[in-house]
Tab-separated table of C-alpha atoms in Angstrom:
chain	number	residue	atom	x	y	z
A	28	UNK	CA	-9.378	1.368	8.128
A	29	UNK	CA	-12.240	2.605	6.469
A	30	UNK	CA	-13.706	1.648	2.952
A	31	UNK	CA	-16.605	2.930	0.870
A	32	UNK	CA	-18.519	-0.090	-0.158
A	33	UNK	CA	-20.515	1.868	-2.968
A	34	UNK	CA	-20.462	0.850	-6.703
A	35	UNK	CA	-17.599	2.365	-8.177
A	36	UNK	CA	-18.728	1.313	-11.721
A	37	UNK	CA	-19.850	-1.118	-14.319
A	38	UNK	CA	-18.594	-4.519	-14.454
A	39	UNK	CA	-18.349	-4.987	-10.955
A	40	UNK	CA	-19.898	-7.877	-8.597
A	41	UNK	CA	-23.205	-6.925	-7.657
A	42	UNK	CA	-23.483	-6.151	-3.719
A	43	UNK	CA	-24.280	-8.227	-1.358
A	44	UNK	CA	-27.392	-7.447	1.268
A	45	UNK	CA	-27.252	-10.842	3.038
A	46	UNK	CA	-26.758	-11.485	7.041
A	47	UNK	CA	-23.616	-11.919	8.845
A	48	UNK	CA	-20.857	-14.398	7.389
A	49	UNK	CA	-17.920	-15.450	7.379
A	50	UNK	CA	-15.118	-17.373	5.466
A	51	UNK	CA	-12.139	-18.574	5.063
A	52	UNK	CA	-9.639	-16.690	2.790
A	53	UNK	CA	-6.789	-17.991	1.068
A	54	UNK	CA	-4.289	-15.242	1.436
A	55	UNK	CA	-2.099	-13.895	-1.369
A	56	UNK	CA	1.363	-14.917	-2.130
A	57	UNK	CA	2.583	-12.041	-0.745
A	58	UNK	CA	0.782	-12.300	2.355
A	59	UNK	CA	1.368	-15.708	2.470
A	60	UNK	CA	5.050	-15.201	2.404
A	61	UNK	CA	4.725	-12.258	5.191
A	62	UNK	CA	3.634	-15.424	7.746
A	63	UNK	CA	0.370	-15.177	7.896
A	64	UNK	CA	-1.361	-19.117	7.527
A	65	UNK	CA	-5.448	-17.681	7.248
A	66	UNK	CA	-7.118	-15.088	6.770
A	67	UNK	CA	-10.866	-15.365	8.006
A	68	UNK	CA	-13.218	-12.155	6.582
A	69	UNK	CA	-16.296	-11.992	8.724
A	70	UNK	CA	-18.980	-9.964	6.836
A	71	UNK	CA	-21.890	-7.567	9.214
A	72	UNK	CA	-24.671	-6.287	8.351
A	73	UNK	CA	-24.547	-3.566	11.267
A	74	UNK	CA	-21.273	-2.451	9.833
A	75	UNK	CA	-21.589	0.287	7.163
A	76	UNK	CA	-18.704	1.876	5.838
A	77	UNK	CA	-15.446	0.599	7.717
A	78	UNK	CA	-13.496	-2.027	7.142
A	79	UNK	CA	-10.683	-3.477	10.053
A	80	UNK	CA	-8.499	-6.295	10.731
A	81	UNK	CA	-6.528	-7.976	13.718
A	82	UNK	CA	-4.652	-11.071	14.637
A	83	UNK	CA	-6.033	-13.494	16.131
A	84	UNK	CA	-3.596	-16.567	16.893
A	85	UNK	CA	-2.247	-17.713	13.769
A	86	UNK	CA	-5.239	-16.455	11.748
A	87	UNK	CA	-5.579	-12.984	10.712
A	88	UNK	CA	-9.839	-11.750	11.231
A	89	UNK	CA	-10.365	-9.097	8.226
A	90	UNK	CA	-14.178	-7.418	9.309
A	91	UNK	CA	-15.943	-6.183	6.425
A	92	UNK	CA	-19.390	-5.049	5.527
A	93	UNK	CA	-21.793	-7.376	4.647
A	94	UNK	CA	-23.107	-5.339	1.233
A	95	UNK	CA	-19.370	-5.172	-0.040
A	96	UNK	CA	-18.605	-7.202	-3.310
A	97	UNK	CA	-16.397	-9.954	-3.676
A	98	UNK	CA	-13.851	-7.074	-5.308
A	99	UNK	CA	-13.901	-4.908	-3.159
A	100	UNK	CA	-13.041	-7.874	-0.617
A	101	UNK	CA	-10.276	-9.120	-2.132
A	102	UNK	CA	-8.745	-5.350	-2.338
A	103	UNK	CA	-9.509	-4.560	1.125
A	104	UNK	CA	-8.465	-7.791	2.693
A	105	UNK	CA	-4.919	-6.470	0.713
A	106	UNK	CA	-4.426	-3.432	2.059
A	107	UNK	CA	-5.594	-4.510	5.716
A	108	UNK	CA	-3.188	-7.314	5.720
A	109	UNK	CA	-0.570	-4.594	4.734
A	110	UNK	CA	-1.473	-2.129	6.968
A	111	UNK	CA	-1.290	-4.789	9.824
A	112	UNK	CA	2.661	-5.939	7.997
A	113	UNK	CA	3.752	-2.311	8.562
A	114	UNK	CA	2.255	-1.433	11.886
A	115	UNK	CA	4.131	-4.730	13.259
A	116	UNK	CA	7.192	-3.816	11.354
A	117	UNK	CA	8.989	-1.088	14.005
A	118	UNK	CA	12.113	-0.655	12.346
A	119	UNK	CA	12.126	2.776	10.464
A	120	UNK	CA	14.890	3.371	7.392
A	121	UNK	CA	17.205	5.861	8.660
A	122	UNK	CA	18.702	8.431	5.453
A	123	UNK	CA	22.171	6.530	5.371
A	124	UNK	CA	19.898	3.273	5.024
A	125	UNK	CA	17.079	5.240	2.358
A	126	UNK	CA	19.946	5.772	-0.333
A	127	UNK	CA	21.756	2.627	0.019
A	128	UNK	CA	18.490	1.187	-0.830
A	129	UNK	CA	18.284	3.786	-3.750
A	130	UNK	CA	21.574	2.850	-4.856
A	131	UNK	CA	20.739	-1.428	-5.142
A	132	UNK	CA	17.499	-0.146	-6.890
A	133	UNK	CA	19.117	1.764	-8.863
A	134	UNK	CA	21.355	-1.281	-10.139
A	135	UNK	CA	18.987	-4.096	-10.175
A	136	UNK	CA	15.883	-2.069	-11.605
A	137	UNK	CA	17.596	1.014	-13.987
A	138	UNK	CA	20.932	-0.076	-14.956
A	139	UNK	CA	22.799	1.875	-12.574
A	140	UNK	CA	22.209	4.939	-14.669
A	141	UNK	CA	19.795	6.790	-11.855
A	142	UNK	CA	22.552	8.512	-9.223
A	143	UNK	CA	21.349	10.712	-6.647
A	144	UNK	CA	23.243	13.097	-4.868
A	145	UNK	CA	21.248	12.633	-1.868
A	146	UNK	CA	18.068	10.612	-0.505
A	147	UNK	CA	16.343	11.979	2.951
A	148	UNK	CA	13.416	11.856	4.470
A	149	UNK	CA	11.279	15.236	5.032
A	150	UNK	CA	8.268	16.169	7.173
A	151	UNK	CA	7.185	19.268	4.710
A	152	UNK	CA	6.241	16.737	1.734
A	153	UNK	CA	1.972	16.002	3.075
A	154	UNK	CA	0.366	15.795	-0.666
A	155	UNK	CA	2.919	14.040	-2.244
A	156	UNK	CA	4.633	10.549	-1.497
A	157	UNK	CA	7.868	11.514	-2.621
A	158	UNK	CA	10.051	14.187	-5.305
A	159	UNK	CA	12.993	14.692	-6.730
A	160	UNK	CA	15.506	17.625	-8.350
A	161	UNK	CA	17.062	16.802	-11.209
A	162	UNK	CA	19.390	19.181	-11.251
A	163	UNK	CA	20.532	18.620	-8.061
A	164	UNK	CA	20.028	14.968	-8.050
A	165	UNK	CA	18.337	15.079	-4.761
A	166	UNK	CA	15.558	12.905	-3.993
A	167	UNK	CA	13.178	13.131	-0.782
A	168	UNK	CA	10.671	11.012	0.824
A	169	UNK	CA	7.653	12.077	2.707
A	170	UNK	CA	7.528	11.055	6.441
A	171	UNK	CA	4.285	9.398	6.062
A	172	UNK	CA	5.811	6.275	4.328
A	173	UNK	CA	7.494	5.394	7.126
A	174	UNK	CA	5.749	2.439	8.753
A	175	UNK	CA	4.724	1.159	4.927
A	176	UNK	CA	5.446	-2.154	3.752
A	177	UNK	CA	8.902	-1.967	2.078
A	178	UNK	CA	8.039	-3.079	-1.379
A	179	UNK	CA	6.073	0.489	-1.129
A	180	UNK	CA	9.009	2.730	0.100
A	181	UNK	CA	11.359	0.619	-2.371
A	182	UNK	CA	8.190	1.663	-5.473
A	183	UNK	CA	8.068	5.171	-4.602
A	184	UNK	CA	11.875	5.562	-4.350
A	185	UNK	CA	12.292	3.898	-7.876
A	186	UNK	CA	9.768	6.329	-9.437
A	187	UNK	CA	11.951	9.183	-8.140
A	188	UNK	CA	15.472	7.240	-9.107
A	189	UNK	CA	13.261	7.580	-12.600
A	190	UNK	CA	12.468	10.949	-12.733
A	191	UNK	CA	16.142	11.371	-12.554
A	192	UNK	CA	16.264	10.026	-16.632
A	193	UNK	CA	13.107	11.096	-17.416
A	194	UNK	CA	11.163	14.216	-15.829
A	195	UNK	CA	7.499	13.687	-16.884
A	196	UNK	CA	5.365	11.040	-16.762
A	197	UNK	CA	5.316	9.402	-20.406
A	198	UNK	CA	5.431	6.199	-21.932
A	199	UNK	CA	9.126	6.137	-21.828
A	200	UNK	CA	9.176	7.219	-17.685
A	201	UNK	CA	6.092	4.245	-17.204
A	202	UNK	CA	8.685	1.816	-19.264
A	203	UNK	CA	11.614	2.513	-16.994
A	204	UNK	CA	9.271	1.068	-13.891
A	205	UNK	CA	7.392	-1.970	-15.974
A	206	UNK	CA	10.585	-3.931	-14.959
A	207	UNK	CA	9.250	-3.210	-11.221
A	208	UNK	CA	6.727	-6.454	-10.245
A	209	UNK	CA	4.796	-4.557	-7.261
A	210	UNK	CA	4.237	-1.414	-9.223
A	211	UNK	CA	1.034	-1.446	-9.605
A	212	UNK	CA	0.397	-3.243	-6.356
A	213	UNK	CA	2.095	-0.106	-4.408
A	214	UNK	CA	0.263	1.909	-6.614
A	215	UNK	CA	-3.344	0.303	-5.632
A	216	UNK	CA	-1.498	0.121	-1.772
A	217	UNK	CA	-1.020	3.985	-1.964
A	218	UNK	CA	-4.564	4.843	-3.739
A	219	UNK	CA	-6.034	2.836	-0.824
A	220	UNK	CA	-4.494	5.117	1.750
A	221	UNK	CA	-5.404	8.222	-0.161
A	222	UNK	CA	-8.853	7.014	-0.177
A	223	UNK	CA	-8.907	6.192	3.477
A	224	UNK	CA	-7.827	9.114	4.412
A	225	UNK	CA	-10.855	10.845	2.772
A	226	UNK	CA	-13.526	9.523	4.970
A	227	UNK	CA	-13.928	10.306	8.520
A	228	UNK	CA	-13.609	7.890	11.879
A	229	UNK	CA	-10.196	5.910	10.278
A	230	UNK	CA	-10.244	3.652	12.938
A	231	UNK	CA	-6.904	1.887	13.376
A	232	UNK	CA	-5.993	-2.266	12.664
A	233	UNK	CA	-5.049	-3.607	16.047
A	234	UNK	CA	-3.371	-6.741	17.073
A	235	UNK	CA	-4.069	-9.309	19.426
């Protein structure tokens, strides 16, 4: 997966332009609770603008380039240890499955007040994660969740089960997710993909 190890602004850790490294990371509790025991980033000089990841026995080898800041490290050993989660994860959320998880969303994160009509996944949706229809109480996924860690899929469908109370996106809609803990994890999960997806060569995390 690809990253952009520029500046993106003040206040950030200077970059580094040493040789090749490599350390140990401590991985975060979420990743920690996924299985994986280490993570081991191994900074290159030779590499430029990518960023990839694999297992490797019981560790997990996050490859990163040598100029990027300690930041941008943390963030991309994140979204690489995700992106390996979901690409071992084969099981896909069928619709029956997609609104029953709606539903205990629904009652654990919005009171039970949020009830759609229906929840689906479509193929048509390819510049937005997800929408909804008041009205009709309909809600619909994009494909191109499917494969994402869960606590993603479960974000995205609660920001549609809120659009359902309120339509725009005011304080009162960002209240109604605050209760949420991975919101703005998924958030910085799906910004990461959008960003990816802007830059050319994506090459894919494999596993070993």
């Amino acid at each position: 997966m690809p990253a952009d190890p520029s500046p993106r602004g003040a206040g950030e850790t200077p970059l580094r332009r040493a040789a090749d490294t490599t350390r140990r990371a401590d991985p975060s509790p979420e990743a920690r609770g996924s299985g994986t025991s280490a993570v081991e980033v191994r900074r290159s000089s030779r590499r430029r603008r990518t960023v990839s990841a694999y297992r490797e026995g019981d560790r997990t080898v996050v490859l990163i380039p040598a100029r990027m800041s300690e930041a941008e490290e943390q963030r991309w050993v994140t979204v690489m240890l995700d992106r390996l989660a979901a690409q071992e994860s084969k099981r896909m959320l069928g619709d029956s499955e997609l609104a029953e998880r709606a539903e205990r969303l629904a009652g654990q994160f919005l009171d039970g007040r949020a009830r759609p009509a229906t929840v689906r996944w479509v193929t048509n949706q390819n510049t937005r994660w997800g929408s909804c229809t008041p009205a009709e109480g309909s809600i619909r996924l994009s494909h191109r969740l499917q494969g994402m860690p869960e606590y993603v899929i479960d974000y995205v469908l609660l920001h549609e089960l809120a659009h359902l109370l309120v339509p725009g996106h005011g304080p009162q809609f960002w209240r109604l997710l605050e209760a949420y803990p991975r919101t703005e994890r998924a958030r910085g999960y799906l910004e990461g993909v959008v960003a990816a997806d802007r830059l050319p060569q994506l090459p894919a995390a494999r596993t070993e």
